[in-house]
Short mmCIF file of C-alpha atoms and ligand atoms in Angstrom, two decimals:
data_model
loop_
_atom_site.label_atom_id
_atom_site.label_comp_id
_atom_site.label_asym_id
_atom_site.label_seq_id
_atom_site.Cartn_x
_atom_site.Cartn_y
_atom_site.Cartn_z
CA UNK A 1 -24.58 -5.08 -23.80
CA UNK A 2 -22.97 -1.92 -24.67
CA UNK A 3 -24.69 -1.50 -28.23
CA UNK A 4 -22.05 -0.93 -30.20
CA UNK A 5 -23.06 -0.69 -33.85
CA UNK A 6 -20.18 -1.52 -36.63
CA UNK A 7 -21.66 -1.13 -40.10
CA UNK A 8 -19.88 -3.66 -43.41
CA UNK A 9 -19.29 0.12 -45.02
CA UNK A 10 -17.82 1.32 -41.44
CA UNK A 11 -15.34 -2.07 -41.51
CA UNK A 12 -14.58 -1.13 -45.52
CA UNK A 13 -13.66 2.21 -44.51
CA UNK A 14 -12.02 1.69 -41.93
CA UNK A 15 -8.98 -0.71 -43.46
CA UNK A 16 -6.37 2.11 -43.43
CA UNK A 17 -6.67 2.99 -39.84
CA UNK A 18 -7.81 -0.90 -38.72
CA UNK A 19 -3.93 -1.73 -39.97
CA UNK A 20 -2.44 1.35 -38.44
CA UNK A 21 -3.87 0.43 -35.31
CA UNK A 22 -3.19 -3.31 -35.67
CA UNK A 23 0.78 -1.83 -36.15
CA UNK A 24 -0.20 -0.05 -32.94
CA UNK A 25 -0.97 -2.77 -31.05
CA UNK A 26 1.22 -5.07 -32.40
CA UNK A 27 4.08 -3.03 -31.93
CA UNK A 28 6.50 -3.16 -28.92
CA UNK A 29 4.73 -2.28 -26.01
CA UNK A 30 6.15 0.81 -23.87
CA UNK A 31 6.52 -1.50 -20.91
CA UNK A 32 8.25 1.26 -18.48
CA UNK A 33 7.20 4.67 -16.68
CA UNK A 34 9.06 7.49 -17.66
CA UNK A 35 11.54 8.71 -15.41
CA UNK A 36 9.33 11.90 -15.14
CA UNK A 37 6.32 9.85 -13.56
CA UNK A 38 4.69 10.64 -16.86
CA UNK A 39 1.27 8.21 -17.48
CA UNK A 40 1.55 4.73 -19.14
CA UNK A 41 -0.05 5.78 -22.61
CA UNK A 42 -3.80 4.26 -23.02
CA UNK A 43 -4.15 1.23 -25.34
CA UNK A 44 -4.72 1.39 -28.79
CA UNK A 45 -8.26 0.69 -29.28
CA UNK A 46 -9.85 -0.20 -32.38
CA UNK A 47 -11.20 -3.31 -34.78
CA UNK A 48 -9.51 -6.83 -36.08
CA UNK A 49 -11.14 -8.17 -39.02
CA UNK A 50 -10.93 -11.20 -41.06
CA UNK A 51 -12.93 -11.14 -43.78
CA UNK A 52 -12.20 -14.68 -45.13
CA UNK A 53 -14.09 -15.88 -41.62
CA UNK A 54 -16.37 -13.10 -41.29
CA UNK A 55 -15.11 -12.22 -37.91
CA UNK A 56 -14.05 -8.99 -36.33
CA UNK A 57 -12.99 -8.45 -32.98
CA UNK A 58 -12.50 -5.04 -31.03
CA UNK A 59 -11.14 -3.94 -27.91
CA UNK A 60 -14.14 -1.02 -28.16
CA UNK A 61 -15.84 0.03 -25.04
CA UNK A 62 -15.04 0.73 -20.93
CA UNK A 63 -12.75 -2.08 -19.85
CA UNK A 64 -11.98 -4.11 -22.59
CA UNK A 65 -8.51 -4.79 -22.96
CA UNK A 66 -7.24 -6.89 -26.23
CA UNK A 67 -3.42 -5.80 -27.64
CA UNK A 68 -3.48 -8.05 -31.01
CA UNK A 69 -5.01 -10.44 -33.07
CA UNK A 70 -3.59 -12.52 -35.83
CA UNK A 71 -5.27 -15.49 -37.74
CA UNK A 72 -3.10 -18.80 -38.10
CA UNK A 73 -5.30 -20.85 -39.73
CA UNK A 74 -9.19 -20.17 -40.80
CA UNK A 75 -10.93 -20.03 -37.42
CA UNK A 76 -7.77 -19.71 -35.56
CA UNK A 77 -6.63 -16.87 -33.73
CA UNK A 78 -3.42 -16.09 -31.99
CA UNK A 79 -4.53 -13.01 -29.38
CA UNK A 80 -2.47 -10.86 -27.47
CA UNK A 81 -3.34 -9.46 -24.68
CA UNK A 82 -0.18 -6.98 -22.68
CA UNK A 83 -0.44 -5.30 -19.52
CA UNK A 84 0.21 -1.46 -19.09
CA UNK A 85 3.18 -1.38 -17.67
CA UNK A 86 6.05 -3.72 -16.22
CA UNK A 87 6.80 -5.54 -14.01
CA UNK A 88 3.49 -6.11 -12.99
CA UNK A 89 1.41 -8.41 -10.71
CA UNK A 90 0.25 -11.46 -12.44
CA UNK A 91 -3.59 -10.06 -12.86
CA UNK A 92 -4.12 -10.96 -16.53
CA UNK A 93 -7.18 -9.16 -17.39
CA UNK A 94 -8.61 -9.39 -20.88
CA UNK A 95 -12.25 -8.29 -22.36
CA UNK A 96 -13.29 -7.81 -25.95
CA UNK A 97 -15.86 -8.47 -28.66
CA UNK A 98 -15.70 -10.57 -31.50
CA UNK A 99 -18.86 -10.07 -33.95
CA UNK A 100 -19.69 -13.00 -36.54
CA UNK A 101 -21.75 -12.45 -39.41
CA UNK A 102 -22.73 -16.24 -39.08
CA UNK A 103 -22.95 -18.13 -36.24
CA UNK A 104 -18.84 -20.03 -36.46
CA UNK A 105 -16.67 -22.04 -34.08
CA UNK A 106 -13.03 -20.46 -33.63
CA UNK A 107 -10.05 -21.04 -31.60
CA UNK A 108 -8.51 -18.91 -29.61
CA UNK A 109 -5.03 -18.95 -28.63
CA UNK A 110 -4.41 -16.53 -26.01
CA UNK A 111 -1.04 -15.14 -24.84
CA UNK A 112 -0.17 -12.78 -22.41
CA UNK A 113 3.83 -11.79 -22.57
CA UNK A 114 5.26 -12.81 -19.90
CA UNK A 115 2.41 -14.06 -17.56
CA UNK A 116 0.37 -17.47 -17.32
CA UNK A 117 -3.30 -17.75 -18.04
CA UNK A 118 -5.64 -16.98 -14.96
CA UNK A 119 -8.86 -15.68 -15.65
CA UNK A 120 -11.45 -18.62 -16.71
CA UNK A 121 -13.12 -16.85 -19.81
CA UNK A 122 -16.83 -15.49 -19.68
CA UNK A 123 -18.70 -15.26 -22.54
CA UNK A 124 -21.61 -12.68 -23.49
CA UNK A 125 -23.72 -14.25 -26.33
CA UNK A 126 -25.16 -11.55 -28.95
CA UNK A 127 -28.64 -11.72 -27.29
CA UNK A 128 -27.77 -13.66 -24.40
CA UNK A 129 -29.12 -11.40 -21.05
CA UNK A 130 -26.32 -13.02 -18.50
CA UNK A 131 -22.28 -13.97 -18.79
CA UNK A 132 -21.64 -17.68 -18.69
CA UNK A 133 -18.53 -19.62 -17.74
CA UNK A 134 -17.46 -21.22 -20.89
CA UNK A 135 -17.58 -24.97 -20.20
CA UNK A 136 -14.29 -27.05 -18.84
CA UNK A 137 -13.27 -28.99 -22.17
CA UNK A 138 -13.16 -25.72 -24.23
CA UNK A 139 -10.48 -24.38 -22.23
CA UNK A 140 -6.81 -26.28 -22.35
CA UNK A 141 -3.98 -24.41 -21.08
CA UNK A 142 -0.61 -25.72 -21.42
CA UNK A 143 2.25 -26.34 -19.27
CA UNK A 144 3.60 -22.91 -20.72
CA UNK A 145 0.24 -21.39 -19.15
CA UNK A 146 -1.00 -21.31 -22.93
CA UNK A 147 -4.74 -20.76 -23.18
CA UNK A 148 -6.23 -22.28 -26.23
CA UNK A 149 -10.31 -21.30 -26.04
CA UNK A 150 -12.67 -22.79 -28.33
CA UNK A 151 -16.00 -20.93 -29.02
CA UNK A 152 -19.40 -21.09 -30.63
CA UNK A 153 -21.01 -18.03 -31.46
CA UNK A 154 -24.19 -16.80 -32.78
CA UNK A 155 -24.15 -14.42 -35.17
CA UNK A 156 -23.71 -10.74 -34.41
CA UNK A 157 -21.33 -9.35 -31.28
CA UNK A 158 -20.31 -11.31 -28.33
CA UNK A 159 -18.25 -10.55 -25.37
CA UNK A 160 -15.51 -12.35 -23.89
CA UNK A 161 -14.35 -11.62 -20.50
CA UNK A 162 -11.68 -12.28 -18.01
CA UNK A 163 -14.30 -12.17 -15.65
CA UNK A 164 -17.88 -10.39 -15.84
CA UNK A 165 -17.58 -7.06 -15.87
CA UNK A 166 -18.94 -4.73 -13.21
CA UNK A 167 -18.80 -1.55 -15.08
CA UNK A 168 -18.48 1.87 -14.25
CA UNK A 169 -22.26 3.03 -14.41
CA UNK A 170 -23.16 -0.24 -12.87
CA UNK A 171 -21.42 1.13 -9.77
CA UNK A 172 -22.72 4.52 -10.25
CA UNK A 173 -26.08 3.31 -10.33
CA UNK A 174 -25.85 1.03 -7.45
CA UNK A 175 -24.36 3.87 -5.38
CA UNK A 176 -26.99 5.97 -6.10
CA UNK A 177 -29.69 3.16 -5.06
CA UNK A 178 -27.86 2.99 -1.75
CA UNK A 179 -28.02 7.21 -1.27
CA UNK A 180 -31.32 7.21 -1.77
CA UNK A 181 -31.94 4.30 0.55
CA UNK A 182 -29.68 5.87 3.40
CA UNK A 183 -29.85 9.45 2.34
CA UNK A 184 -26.15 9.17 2.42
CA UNK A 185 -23.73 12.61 1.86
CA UNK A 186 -21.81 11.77 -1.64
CA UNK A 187 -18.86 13.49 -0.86
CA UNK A 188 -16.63 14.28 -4.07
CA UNK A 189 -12.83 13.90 -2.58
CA UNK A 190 -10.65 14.12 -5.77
CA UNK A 191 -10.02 13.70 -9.24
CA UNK A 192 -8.22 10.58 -10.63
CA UNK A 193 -4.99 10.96 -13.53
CA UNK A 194 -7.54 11.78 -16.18
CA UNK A 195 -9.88 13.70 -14.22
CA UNK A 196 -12.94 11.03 -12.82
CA UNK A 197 -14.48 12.44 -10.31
CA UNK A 198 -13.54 10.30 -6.82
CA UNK A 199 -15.93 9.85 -4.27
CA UNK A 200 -16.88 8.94 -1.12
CA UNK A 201 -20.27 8.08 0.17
CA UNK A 202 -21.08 8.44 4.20
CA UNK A 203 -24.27 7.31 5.93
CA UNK A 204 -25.17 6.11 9.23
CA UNK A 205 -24.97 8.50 12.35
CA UNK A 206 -23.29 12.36 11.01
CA UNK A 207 -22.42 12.89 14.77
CA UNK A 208 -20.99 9.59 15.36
CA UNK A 209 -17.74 9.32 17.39
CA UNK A 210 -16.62 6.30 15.58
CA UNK A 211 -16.12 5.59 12.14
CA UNK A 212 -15.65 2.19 9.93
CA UNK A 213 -13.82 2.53 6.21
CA UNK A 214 -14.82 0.43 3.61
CA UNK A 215 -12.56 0.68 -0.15
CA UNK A 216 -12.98 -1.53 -3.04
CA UNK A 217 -11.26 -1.65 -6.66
CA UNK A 218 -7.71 -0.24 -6.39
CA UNK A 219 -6.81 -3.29 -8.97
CA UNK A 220 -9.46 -3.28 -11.63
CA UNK A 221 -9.67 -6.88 -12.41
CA UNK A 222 -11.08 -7.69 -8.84
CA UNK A 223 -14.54 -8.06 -9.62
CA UNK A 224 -14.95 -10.48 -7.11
CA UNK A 225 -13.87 -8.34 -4.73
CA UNK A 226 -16.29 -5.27 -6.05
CA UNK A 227 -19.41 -7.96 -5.82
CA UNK A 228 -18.62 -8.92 -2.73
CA UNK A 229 -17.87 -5.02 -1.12
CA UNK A 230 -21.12 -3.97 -2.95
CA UNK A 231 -23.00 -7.13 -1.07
CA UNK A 232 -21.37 -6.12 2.29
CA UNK A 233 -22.42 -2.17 2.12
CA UNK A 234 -25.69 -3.72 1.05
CA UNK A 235 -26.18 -5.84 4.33
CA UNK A 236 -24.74 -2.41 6.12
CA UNK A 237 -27.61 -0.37 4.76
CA UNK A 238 -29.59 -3.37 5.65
CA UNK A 239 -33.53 -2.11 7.10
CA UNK A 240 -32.92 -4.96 9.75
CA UNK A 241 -32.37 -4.05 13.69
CA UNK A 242 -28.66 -4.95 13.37
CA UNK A 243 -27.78 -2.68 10.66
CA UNK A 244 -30.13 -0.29 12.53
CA UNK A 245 -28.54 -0.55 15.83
CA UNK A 246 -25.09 0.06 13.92
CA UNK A 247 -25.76 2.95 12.05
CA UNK A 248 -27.00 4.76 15.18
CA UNK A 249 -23.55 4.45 16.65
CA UNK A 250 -21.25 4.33 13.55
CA UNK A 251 -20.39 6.67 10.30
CA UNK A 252 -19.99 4.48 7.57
CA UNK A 253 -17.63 5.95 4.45
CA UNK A 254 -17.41 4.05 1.44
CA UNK A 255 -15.22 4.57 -1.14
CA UNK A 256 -16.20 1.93 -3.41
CA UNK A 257 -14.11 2.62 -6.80
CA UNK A 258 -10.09 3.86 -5.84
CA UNK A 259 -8.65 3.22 -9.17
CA UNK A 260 -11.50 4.65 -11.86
CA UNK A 261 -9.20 4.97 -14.63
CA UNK A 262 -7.99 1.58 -14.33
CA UNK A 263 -11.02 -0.19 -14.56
CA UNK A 264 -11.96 2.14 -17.86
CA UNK A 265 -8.99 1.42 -19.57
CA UNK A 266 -8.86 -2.45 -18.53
CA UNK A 267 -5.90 -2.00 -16.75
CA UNK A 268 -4.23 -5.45 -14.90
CA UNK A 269 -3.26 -3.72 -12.12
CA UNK A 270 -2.44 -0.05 -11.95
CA UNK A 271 -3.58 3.64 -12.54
CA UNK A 272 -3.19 5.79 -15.39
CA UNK A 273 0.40 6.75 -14.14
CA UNK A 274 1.25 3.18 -14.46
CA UNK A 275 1.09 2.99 -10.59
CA UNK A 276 -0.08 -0.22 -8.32
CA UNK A 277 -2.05 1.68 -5.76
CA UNK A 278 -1.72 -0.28 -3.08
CA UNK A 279 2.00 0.24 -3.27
CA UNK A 280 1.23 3.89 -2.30
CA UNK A 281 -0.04 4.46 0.77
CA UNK A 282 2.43 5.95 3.27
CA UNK A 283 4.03 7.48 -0.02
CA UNK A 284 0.75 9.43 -1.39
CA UNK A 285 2.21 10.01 -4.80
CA UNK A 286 -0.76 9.56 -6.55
CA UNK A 287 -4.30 11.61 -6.58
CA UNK A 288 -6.42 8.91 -5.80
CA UNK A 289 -4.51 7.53 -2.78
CA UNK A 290 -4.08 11.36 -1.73
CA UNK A 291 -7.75 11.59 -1.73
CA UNK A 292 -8.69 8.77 -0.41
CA UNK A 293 -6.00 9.23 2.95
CA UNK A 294 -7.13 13.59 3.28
CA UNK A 295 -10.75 12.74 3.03
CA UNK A 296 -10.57 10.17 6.07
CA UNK A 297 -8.14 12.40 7.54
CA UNK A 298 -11.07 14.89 8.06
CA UNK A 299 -13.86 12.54 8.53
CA UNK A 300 -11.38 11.43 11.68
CA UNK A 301 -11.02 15.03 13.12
CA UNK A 302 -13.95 14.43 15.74
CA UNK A 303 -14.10 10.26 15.33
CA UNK A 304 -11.99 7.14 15.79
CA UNK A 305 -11.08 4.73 13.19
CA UNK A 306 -13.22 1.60 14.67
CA UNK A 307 -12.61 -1.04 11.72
CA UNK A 308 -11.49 -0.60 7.53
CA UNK A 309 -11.99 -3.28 5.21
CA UNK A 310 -10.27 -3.07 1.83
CA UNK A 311 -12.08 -5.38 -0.74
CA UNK A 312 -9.63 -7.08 -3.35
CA UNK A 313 -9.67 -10.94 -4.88
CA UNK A 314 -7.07 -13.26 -5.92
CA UNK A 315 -7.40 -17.39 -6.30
CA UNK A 316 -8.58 -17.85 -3.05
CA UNK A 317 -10.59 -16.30 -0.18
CA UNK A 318 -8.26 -15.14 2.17
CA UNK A 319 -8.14 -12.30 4.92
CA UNK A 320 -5.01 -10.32 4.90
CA UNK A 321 -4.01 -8.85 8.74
CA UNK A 322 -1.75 -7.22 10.63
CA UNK A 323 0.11 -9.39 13.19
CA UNK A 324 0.06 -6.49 15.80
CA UNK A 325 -3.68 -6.18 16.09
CA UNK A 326 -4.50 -6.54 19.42
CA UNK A 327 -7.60 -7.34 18.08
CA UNK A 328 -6.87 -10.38 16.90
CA UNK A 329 -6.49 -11.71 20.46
CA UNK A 330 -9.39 -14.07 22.18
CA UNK A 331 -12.16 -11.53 23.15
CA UNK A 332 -10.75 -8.98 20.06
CA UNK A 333 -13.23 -7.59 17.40
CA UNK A 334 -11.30 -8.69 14.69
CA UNK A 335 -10.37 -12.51 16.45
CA UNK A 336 -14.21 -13.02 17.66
CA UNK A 337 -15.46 -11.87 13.82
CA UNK A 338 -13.26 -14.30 12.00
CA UNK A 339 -14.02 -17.15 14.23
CA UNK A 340 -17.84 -16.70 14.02
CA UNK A 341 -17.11 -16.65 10.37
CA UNK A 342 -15.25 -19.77 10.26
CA UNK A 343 -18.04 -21.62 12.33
CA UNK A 344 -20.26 -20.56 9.62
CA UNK A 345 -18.04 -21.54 6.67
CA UNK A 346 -15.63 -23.88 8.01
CA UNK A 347 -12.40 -24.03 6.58
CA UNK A 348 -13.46 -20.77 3.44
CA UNK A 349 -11.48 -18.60 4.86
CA UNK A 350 -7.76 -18.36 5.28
CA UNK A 351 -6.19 -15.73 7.65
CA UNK A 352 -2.62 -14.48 7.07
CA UNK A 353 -1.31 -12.16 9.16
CA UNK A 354 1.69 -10.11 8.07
CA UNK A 355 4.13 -7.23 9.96
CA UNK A 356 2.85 -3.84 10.48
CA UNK A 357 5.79 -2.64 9.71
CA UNK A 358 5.68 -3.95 6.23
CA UNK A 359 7.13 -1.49 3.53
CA UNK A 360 5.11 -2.46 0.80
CA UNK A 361 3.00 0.68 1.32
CA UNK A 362 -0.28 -1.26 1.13
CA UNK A 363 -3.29 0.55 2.43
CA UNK A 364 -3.76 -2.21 5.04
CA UNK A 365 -0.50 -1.46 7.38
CA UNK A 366 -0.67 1.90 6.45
CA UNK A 367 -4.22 2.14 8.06
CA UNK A 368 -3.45 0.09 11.28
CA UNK A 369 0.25 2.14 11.75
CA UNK A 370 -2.16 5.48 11.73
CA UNK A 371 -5.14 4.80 13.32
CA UNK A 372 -4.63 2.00 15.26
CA UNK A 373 -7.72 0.15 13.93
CA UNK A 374 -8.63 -3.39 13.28
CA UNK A 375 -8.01 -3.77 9.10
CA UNK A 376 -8.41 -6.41 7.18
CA UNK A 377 -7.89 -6.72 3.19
CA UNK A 378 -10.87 -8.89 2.14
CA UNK A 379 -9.81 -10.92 -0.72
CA UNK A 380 -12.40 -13.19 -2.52
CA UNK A 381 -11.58 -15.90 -4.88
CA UNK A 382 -11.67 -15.13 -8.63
CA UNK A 383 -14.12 -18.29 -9.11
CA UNK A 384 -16.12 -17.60 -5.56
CA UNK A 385 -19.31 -18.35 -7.09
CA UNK A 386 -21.83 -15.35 -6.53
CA UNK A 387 -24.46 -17.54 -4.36
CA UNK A 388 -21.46 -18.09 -1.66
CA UNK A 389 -19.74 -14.96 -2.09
CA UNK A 390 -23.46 -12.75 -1.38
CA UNK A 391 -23.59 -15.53 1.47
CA UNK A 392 -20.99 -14.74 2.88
CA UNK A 393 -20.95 -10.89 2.71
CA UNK A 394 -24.20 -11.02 4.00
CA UNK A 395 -23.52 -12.92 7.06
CA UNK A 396 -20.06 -11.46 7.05
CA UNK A 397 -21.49 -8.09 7.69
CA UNK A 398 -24.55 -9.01 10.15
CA UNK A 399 -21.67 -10.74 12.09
CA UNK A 400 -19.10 -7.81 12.04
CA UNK A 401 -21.90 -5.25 13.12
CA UNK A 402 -23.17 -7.51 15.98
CA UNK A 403 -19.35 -7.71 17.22
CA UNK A 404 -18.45 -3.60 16.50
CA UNK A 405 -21.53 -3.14 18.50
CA UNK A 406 -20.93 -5.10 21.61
CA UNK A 407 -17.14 -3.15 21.62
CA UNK A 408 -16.90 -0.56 24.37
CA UNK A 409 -17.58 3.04 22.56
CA UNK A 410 -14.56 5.27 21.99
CA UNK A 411 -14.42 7.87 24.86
ZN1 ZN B 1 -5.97 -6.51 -5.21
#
């Protein structure tokens, strides 16, 4: 819970710039990039209310992303929720806070331009500790891919979320856990559009010859994916004799949060400069990708590139790899790791291979085209429950150590 206070005299006094704000966000959204590559402007944020229900909702605080609200009927609400720029993957990411100064049952109509409901809401009680799934029958999406969400809530501010939130400081804060647990170098690479600091934290062996790369978060809604890279690093830094035995031989760099500014501003998909970062690899227009690709650059001067792993969800758990891998042959790392993996799960995890040669720019071919190393984009399923997705992280990453270990070292 993020605190934040809103006072009846604050709501009085704030009518004037509540409406220009509601113009704001009501008004046409600036859906393109400027020619000159200038950044996608930041949403409006501010406060909804409706006085005849007693309800206000804001888009206030790091991620939330809400574009509109009007009321249709008392207790119904038709909200808008727009990406920051277009075209734009179908990623519809929504978070904001509706406080009630009674407990009240409302409706929610939810529309999203030109995309289709995704996200099964998560709600944040005022009081409640944990985010819950809000149940089946309150959820009815149309043909059209028209949400219509009906809610009870308690009195005072709740949350609603596309999915739960794994904020900013929550990362920070389980990096720093890790550091002190590995006595990992925090190694600031960059600055982001805005100016967030990037980083990249390296543990294991400093002399090692080989090195694995582990990224998380270029697309912000892909918490997921963020649980489940934060699970695997976890297992990594493991005090167990396989994580031992693999941090004698291996550097480890994590980058665990590409696309900062994204995930502040509750972007769908992009960066601050309206950019889908992993459309830029190869083309290293933006800062973050920049960093990211110079810091391994020199963290490879004296090492190999044994294995990256790029953490991302969508509706499913799959494993995006290259087709060229020679890896992926009988006896490979990368072939021997997914089959142990599917004798453990059977049937959870879907491999798709794709072309090397791919121009999509994703960080995936990019990696494998210039280092030559086993890469896999791990993508987790928006409603892998936690239990299974820590499962399989967990075993996931004893697995992948056991197998990087029993390769022949780099010369
Ligand atoms: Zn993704």
């Amino acid at each position: 819970m993020q605190g934040i206070g809103v006072s009846e005299d604050m709501r009085r006094a704030c009518w004037i710039p509540i409406v220009m704000l509601a113009l704001l966000a009501f008004g046409p959204p600036v859906l393109a990039r400027s020619a000159d590559g200038a950044s996608v402007p930041p949403q409006a944020r501010g406060l909804w209310p409706f006085p005849d229900d007693g309800v206000t909702f804001d888009n206030l605080g790091e991620g939330a992303r809400l574009s509109g609200v009007s009321r249709t009927a008392p207790g119904h609400y038709r909200v808008t929720v727009l990406p920051e720029t277009s075209p734009i993957n179908p990623s519809p990411w929504y978070a904001f806070g509706i406080a009630a100064e009674r407990p009240v049952r409302i409706t929610l109509d939810m529309r999203y331009g030109q995309t289709r409901h995704r996200y099964t809401p998560w709600l944040l009680p005022d009081g409640a500790d944990a985010w819950a799934t809000v149940a089946g029958d309150a959820v009815a999406v149309s043909e059209a891919g028209e949400a219509a969400i009906t809610l009870a809530l308690p009195a005072g501010r709740s949350r609603i979320s596309a999915q739960p939130p794994v904020r900013l400081d929550a990362i920070a804060r389980w990096q720093a856990a890790l550091v002190a647990r590995t006595h990992a170098d925090v190694l600031p690479i960059g600055t982001s559009v805005q100016g967030r600091t990037l980083e990249m934290v390296a543990f294991g062996n400093p002399q090692a010859r080989e090195a694995v790369l582990i990224l998380g978060r270029q697309h912000p809604p892909e918490t997921t994916g963020m649980r489940a890279l934060q699970a695997f690093v976890d297992s990594v830094a493991a005090d167990d004799p396989v994580a031992r035995a693999f941090l004698a031989r291996f550097r480890v760099l994590v980058v665990p949060v590409v696309n900062p500014d994204g995930v502040a501003d509750g972007h769908w998909r992009t960066n601050a400069n309206g950019i889908d970062l992993n459309r830029d690899w190869g083309l290293f227009e933006q800062p973050e990708t920049r960093a990211v690709a110079t810091a391994l650059a020199q963290q490879l001067q004296d090492r190999s590139l044994a294995f990256a792993l790029d953490f991302h969800s969508t509706w499913h758990d799959i494993f995006y790899t290259v087709t060229e891998d020679p890896s992926r042959a009988p006896g490979g790392v990368m072939h021997d790791w997914l089959a142990e993996l599917d004798r453990r799960f059977p049937g959870r995890i879907i491999e798709r291979p794709g072309p090397a040669a791919s121009t999509s720019h994703v960080f995936k071919n990019w990696a494998f085209r210039t280092y030559g190393a086993p890469v896999v984009t791990y993508e987790v399923g928006d409603d892998t429950d936690a239990g299974t997705l820590a499962q399989l992280a967990d075993f996931g990453a004893h697995a992948w150590m056991r197998r990087l270990g029993a390769t022949a070292p780099a010369p």
